[in-house]
XYZ file of C-alpha atoms in Angstrom:
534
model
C 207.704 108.571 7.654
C 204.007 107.503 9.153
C 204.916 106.772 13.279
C 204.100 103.693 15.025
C 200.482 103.706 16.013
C 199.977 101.774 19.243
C 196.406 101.516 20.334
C 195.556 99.209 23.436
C 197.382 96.387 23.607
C 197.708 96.409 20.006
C 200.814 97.725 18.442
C 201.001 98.101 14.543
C 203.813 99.290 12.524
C 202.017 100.898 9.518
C 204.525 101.659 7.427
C 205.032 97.689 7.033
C 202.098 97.442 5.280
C 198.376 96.066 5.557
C 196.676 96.166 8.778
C 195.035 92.308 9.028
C 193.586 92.438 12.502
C 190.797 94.706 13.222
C 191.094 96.879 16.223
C 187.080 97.122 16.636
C 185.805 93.619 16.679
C 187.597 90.551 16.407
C 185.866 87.098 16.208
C 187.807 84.702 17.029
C 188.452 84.118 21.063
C 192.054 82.468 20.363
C 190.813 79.849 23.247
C 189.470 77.474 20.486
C 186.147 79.295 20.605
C 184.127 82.566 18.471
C 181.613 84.777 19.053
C 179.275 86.038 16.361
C 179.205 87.931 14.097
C 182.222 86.696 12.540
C 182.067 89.640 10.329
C 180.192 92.447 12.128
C 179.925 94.457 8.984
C 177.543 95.030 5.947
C 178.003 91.522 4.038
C 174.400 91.262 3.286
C 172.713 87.817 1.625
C 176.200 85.884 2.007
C 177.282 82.474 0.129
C 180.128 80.267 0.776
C 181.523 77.167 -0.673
C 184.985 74.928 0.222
C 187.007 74.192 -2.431
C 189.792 72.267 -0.746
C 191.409 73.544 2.449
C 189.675 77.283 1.469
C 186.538 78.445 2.126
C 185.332 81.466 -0.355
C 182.157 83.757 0.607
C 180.427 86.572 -1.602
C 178.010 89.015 -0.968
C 175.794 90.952 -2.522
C 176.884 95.060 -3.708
C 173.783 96.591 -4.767
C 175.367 100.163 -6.431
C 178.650 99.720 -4.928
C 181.373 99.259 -6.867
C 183.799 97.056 -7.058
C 180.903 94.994 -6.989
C 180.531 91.559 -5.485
C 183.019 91.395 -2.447
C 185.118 88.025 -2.242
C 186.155 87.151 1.541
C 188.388 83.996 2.188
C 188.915 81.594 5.361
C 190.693 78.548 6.584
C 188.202 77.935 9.706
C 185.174 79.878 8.661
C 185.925 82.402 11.573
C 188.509 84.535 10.412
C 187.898 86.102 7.395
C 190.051 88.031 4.818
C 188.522 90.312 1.881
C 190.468 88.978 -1.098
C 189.036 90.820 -3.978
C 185.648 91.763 -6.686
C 184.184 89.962 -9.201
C 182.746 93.408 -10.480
C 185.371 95.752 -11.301
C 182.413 98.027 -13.094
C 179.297 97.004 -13.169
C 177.238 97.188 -16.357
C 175.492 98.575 -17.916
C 178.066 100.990 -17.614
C 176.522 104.030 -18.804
C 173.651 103.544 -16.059
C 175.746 102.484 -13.384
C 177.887 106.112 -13.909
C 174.729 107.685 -11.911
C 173.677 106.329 -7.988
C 171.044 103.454 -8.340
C 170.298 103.419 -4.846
C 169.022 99.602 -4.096
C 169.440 98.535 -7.524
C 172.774 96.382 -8.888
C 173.858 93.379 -7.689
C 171.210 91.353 -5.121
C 171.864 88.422 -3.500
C 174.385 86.143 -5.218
C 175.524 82.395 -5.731
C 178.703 80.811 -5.341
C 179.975 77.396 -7.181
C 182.685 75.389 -8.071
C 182.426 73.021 -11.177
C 184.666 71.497 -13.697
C 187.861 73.653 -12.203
C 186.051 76.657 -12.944
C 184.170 79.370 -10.726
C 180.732 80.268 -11.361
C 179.197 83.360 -9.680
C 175.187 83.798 -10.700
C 173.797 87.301 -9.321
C 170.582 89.025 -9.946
C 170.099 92.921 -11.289
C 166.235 93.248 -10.386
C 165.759 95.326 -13.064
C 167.325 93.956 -15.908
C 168.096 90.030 -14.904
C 170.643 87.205 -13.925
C 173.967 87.272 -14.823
C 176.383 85.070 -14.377
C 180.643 85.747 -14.389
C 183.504 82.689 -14.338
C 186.694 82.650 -13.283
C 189.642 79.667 -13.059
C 191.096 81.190 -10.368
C 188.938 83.110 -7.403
C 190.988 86.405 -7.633
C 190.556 86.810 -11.198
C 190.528 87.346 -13.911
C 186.698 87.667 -14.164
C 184.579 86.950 -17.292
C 182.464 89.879 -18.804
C 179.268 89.135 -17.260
C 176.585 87.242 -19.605
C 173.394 87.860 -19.160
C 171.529 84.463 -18.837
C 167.656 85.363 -18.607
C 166.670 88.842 -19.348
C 163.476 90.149 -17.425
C 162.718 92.164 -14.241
C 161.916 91.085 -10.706
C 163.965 88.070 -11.097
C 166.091 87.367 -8.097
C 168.569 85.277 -5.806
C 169.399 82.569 -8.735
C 171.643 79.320 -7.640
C 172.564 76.761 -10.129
C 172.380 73.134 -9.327
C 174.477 70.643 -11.492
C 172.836 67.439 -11.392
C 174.468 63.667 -11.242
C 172.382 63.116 -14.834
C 174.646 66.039 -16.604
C 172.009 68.677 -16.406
C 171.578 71.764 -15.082
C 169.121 73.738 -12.931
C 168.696 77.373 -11.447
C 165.952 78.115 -8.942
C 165.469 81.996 -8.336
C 162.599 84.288 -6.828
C 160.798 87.117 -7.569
C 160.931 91.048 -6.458
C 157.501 91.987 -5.653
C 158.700 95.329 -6.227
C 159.581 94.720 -9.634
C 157.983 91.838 -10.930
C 154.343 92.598 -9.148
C 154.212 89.524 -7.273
C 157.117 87.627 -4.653
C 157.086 84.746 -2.360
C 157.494 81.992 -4.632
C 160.119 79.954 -5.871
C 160.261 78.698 -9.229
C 163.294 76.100 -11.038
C 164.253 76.574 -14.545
C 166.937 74.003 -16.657
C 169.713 75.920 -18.028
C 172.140 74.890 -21.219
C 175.140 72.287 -20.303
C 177.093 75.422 -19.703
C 174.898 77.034 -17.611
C 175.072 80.210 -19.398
C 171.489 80.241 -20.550
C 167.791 79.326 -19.613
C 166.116 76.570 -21.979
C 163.031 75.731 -20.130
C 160.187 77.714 -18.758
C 159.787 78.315 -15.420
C 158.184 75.562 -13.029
C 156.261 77.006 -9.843
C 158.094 74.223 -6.970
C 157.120 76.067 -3.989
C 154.598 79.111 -2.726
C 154.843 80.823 0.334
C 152.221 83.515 0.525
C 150.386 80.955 3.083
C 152.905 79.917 5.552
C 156.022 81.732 4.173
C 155.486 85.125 3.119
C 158.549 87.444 1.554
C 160.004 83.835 0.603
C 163.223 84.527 -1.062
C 167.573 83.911 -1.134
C 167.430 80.149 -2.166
C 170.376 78.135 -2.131
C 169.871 74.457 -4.195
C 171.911 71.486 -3.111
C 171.522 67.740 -3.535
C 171.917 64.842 -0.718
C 171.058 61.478 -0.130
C 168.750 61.279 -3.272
C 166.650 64.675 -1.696
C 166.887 68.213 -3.712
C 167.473 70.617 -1.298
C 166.247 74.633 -0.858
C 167.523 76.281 1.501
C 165.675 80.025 1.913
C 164.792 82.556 4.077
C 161.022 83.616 5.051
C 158.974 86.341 6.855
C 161.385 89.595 6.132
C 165.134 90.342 6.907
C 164.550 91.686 10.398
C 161.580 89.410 11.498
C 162.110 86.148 9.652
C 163.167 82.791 9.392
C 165.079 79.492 7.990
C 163.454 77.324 6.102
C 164.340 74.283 3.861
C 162.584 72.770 0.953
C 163.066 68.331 0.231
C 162.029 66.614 -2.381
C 163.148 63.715 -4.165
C 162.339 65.595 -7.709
C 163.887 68.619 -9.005
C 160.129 70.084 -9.966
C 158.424 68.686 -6.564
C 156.260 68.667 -4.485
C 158.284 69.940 -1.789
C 157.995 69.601 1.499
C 158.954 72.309 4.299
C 160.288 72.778 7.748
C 161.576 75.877 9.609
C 165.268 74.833 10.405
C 166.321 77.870 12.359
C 164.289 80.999 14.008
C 165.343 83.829 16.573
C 164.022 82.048 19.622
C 165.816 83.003 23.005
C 168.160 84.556 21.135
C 169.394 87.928 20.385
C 169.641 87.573 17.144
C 166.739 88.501 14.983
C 165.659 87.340 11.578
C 168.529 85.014 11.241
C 168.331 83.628 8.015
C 169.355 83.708 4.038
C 173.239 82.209 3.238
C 175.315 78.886 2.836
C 175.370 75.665 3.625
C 179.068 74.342 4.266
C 181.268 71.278 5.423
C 184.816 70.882 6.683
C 187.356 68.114 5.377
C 186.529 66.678 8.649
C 182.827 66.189 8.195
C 180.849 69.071 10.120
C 178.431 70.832 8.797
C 178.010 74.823 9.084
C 175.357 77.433 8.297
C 176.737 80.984 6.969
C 173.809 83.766 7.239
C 173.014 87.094 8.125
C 171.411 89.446 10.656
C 169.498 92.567 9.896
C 171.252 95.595 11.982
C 169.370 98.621 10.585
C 171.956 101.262 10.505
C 174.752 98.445 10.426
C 173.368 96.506 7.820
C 173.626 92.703 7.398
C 176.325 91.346 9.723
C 177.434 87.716 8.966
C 176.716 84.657 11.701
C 178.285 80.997 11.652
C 176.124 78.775 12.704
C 176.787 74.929 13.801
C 174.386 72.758 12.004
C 173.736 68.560 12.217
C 171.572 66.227 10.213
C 168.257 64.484 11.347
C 166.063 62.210 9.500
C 167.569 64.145 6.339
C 166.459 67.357 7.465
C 168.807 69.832 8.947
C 169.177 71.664 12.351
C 170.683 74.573 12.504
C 172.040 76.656 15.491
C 171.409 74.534 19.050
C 168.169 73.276 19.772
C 167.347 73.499 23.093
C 163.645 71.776 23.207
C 164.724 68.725 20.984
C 162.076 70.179 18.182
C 163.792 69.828 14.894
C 164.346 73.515 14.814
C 167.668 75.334 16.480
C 168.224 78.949 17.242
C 171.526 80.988 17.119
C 174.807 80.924 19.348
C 176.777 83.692 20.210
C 179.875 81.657 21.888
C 180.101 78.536 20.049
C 183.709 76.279 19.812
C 185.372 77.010 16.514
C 184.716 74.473 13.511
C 187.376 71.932 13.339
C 189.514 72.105 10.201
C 192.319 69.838 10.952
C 194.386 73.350 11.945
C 194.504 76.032 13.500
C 195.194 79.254 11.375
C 196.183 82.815 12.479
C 193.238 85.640 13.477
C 192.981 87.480 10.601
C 189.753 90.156 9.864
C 188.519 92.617 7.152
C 190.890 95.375 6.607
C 189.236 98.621 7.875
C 192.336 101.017 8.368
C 194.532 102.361 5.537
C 197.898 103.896 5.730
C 197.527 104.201 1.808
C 201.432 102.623 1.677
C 200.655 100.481 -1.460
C 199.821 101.734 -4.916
C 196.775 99.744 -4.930
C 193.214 101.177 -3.515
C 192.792 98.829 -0.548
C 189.676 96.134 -1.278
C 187.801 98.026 1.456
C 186.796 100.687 -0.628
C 183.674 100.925 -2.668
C 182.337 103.939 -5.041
C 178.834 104.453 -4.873
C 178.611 104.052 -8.457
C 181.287 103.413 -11.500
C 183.857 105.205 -10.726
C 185.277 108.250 -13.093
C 189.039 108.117 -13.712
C 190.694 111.151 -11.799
C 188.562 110.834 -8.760
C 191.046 109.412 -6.527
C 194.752 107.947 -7.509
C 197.006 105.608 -5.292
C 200.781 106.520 -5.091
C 204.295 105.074 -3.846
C 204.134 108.288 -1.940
C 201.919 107.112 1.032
C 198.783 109.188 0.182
C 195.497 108.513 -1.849
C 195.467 111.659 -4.105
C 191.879 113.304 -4.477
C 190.899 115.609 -7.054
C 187.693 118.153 -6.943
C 185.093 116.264 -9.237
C 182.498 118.802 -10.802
C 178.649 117.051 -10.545
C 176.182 117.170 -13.101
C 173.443 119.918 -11.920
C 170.959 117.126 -12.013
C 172.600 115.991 -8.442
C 170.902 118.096 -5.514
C 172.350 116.551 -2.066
C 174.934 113.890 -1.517
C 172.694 111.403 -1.263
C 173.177 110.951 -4.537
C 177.216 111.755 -4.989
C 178.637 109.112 -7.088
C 182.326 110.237 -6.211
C 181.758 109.025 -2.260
C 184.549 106.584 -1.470
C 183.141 104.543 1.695
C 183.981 101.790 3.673
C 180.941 99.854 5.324
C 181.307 100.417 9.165
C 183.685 97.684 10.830
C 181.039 97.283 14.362
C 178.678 99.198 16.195
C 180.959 101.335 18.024
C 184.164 102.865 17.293
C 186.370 105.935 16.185
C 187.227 106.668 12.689
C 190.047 109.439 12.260
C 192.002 110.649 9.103
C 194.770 113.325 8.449
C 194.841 114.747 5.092
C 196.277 117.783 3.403
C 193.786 120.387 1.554
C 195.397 121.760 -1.328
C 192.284 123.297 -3.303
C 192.724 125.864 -6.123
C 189.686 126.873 -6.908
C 186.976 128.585 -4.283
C 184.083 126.246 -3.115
C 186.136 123.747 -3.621
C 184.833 121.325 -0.500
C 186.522 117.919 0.774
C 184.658 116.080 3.525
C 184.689 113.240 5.376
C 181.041 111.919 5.571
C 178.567 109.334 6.836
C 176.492 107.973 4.454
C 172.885 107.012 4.533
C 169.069 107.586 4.121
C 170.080 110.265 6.831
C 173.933 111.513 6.766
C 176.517 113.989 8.184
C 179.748 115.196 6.882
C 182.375 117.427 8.218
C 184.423 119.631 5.830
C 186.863 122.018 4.509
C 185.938 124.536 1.877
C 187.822 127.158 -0.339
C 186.740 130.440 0.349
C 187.783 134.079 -0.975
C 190.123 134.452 2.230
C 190.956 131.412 3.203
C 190.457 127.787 4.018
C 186.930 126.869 6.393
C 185.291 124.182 8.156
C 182.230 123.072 7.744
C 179.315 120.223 9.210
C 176.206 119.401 6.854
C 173.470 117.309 7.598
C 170.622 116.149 6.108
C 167.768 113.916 8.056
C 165.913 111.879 5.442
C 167.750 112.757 2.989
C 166.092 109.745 0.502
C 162.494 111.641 1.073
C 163.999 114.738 0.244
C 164.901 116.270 3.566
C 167.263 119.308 3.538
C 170.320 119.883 4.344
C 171.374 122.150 7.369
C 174.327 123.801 7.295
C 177.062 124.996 10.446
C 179.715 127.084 9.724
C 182.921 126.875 11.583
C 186.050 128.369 12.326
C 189.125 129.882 9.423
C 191.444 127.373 9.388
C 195.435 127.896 9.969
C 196.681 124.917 8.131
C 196.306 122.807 5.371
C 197.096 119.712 7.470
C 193.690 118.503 9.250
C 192.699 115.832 11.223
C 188.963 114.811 10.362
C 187.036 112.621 13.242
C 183.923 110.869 13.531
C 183.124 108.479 16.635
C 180.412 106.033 16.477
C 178.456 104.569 19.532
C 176.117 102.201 19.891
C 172.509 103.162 18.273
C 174.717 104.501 14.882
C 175.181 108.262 16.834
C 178.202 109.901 14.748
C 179.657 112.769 16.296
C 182.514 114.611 14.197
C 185.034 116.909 15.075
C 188.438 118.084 13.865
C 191.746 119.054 14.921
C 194.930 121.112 13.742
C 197.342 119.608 15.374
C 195.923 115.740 15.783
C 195.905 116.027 19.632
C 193.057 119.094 20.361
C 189.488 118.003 18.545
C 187.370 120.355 18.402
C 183.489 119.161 17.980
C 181.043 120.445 15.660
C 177.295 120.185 14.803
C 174.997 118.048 16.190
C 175.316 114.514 16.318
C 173.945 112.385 13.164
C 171.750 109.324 13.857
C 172.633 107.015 11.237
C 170.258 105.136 9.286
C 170.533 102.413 6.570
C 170.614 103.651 2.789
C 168.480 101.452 0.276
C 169.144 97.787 1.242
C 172.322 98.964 2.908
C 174.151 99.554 5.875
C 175.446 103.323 6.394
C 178.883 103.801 4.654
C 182.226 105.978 6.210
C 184.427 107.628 3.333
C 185.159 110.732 1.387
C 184.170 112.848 -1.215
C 186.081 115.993 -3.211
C 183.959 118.505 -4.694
C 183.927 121.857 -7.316
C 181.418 124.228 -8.681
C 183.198 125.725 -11.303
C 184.399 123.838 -14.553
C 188.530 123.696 -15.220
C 190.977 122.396 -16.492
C 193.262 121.971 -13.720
C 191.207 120.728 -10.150
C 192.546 121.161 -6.649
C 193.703 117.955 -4.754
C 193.402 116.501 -1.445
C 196.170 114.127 -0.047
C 194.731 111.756 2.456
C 197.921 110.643 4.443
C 195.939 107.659 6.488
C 192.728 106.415 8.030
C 192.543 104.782 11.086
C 189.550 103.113 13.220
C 190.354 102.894 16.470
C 188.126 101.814 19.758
């Protein structure tokens, strides 16, 4: 039986089951106040909508799969991963291989008619759009509502006069040109484009890398909220107008200002049953990725202010200590799950593959272990940059210690399990199947998505099949790794990785299980638990 893990002041029996309060960052104060990020983790391009007493967010995936995360709250602070909307993500076939930045971009959110809608872009092949009656599922097969490349960031707007619009941007990357905004009218259903596209706003003058829009309607204006200027460097603005089409007029709602917070911008405007208003968005943390902010936000003159603003202007900046949104209650601290005892028979929501996922690679149990077995790669796949059997976890803040204990039990020689950090630059430590016996490992690779080679450290002959894998993170993404025997004596090895985003991504923590040889019968790996700790 798995012991009681006490860490701090935090004690948590983890053979009960899921761990719901984070160890490593925590936003809620429990003195009626937060302090942002609510989530500190890779939830890049969020939206959020209240239906009810619940708030819902999503965010976008890119390769990852499950695909398009779904987080719920009762006081927009404390935040629970509840499930996917993408349990593969087609095409299927394309998806089995890494498509590093490509997948699922930045999504919307609705509720209409009792249903769920959930519009999100592939900038290569179009917008899609999946339903559901109930927010866990099941989800529709996605439909593919306008075929094309380049188009991006769609939300639907469902008019008081029955119809329907979408407004969306363009990928420069794909399309050959960005920075604009266009509105199209979809079908009553909103499962298909029937109108060509209107140009309602350009931004290449005051507004460049204009993108992420969000449509609402108020007080007889059309509303766009979107972000401007880049995700590290940019902005808030918002679009009125008392026409769907335009003309449009503009005002920056929110920048950095005094602030630490840069580039805050892109996400969701929402209200509480009590009448506040709230801003949802992100911040660009390189290695980190896109961390998730809550942001007060008030009305003027029908234009909105969001953050505090300090000099009266019209245009507010971020908080970082701000008194919790008032919902009526007050509701337990909850957070996303990072730890995993692996006590359920269910792959905890945490975990993403980097692409769709083989059966075989990994297999819950009522044992208490996720069972790995050795997956043999195509000879096409050179590094792990591109291994599509890495099961990752995004990282939970900017500093703390991820360990697991698992049990090699290969059968085959260079047969290699590793626990790795995963990014345009990554690091893994592992155990390999050799002639004689069982042997550590540390690989690294330093621009690894420009080609840069991997060096490799050889380490000790290994006693037992029972290890302890290690990596701590400190601030500035350095990973240093080291194992242990026995759980208590680390030993460290290699030198430390510098982490660094991968392709619209924050740098990922997991696990992959690897073979050379073809068979008919692979070696496994039991991983007993994973635990991040300060």
């Amino acid at each position: 039986m798995k012991k009681l893990l006490v860490i701090g002041f935090v004690s948590i029996c983890m053979h009960a089951g899921a761990q719901t309060v984070s160890n490593v960052w925590v936003s809620d104060q429990k003195n009626g106040t937060y302090k942002n990020p609510v989530i500190d983790a890779d939830y890049s391009d969020p939206d959020a909508i209240r239906v009810g007493d619940d708030f819902y967010m999503i965010s976008s995936s890119f390769n990852h799969i499950p695909g398009l995360p779904i987080l719920h709250s009762k006081d927009l602070v404390n935040w629970k991963l509840i499930g996917h909307a993408l349990k593969r993500q087609p095409p299927f076939n394309h998806f089995s291989a890494v498509q590093h930045g490509g997948g699922v971009w930045a999504p919307s959110i609705r509720y209409y008619n009792s249903e769920f809608y959930i519009y999100y872009p592939d900038p290569d092949l179009g917008i899609y759009l999946t339903k559901a009656k109930n927010i866990t599922g099941p989800w529709s097969e996605p439909v593919l509502v306008e075929a094309g490349k380049g188009l991006i960031d769609p939300c639907p707007l469902w008019d008081t006069d029955g119809k329907v619009y979408l407004v969306h941007a363009y990928a420069g990357s794909r399309a050959g040109f960005k920075s604009i905004l266009v509105v199209k009218e979809l079908n009553k259903e909103g499962t298909k484009v029937i109108s060509d596209p209107v140009l309602v706003f350009d931004g290449h003058a005051t507004d460049p890398t204009l993108e992420g829009p969000k449509f609402y309607k108020r007080n007889g204006y059309y509303y766009i909220f979107a972000p401007a200027g880049g995700v590290s460097t940019g902005w808030q603005l918002v679009l009125r107008s008392k026409n769907v089409y335009g003309p449009y007029e503009r005002k920056v709602v929110m920048d950095q200002g005094s602030s630490p917070v840069n580039g805050p911008h892109q996400g969701a405007w929402v209200n509480t049953q009590t009448g506040e208003d709230w801003f949802l968005h992100f911040q660009d943390k390189d290695a980190y990725g896109r961390v998730v902010h809550l942001q007060p936000m008030i009305w003027k003159n029908d234009w909105p202010v969001i953050g505090v603003d300090k000099d009266a202007d019209g245009k507010g900046e971020p908080v970082m200590v701000y008194k919790k949104p008032n919902v009526g209650k007050t509701y337990p601290v909850v957070t996303v799950t990072d730890s995993d005892e692996f006590n359920t028979t269910k792959l905890g929501l945490q975990w993403q593959w980097q692409a769709n996922p083989q059966q075989g690679w990994a297999f819950p149990t009522a044992e208490g272990v996720l069972r790995m077995f050795s997956a043999l790669l195509p000879d096409s796949i050179k590094t792990a940059w591109d291994y599509p059997n890495l099961l990752a976890q995004k990282f939970p803040t900017e500093a703390f210690t991820a360990t697991a204990k698992i049990s090699f039990q290969p059968k085959h020689e260079k047969e290699r399990f590793a626990l790795m950090v995963h990014g345009a630059s990554y690091a893994y430590i592992a155990v390999e199947k050799r002639a004689d016996g069982n042997y550590i490992s540390y690989v690294k690779a330093v621009d690894a998505d420009r080609k840069g080679k991997e060096t490799v450290q050889d380490g000790e002959k290994l006693k037992s099949k029972d290890i302890y894998f290690r990596v701590q993170v400190s601030k500035k993404a350095i990973c240093t790794f080291s194992y242990s025997e026995d759980g208590i004596n680390f030993k460290t090895i290699g030198e430390a990785l510098t982490a660094k985003p991968g392709r619209w991504v924050g740098a990922k923590l997991g696990f992959f299980f690897n073979r050379s040889n073809k068979t008919n019968d692979a070696g496994i790996t039991d991983i007993d638990w994973f635990r991040i700790e300060q």
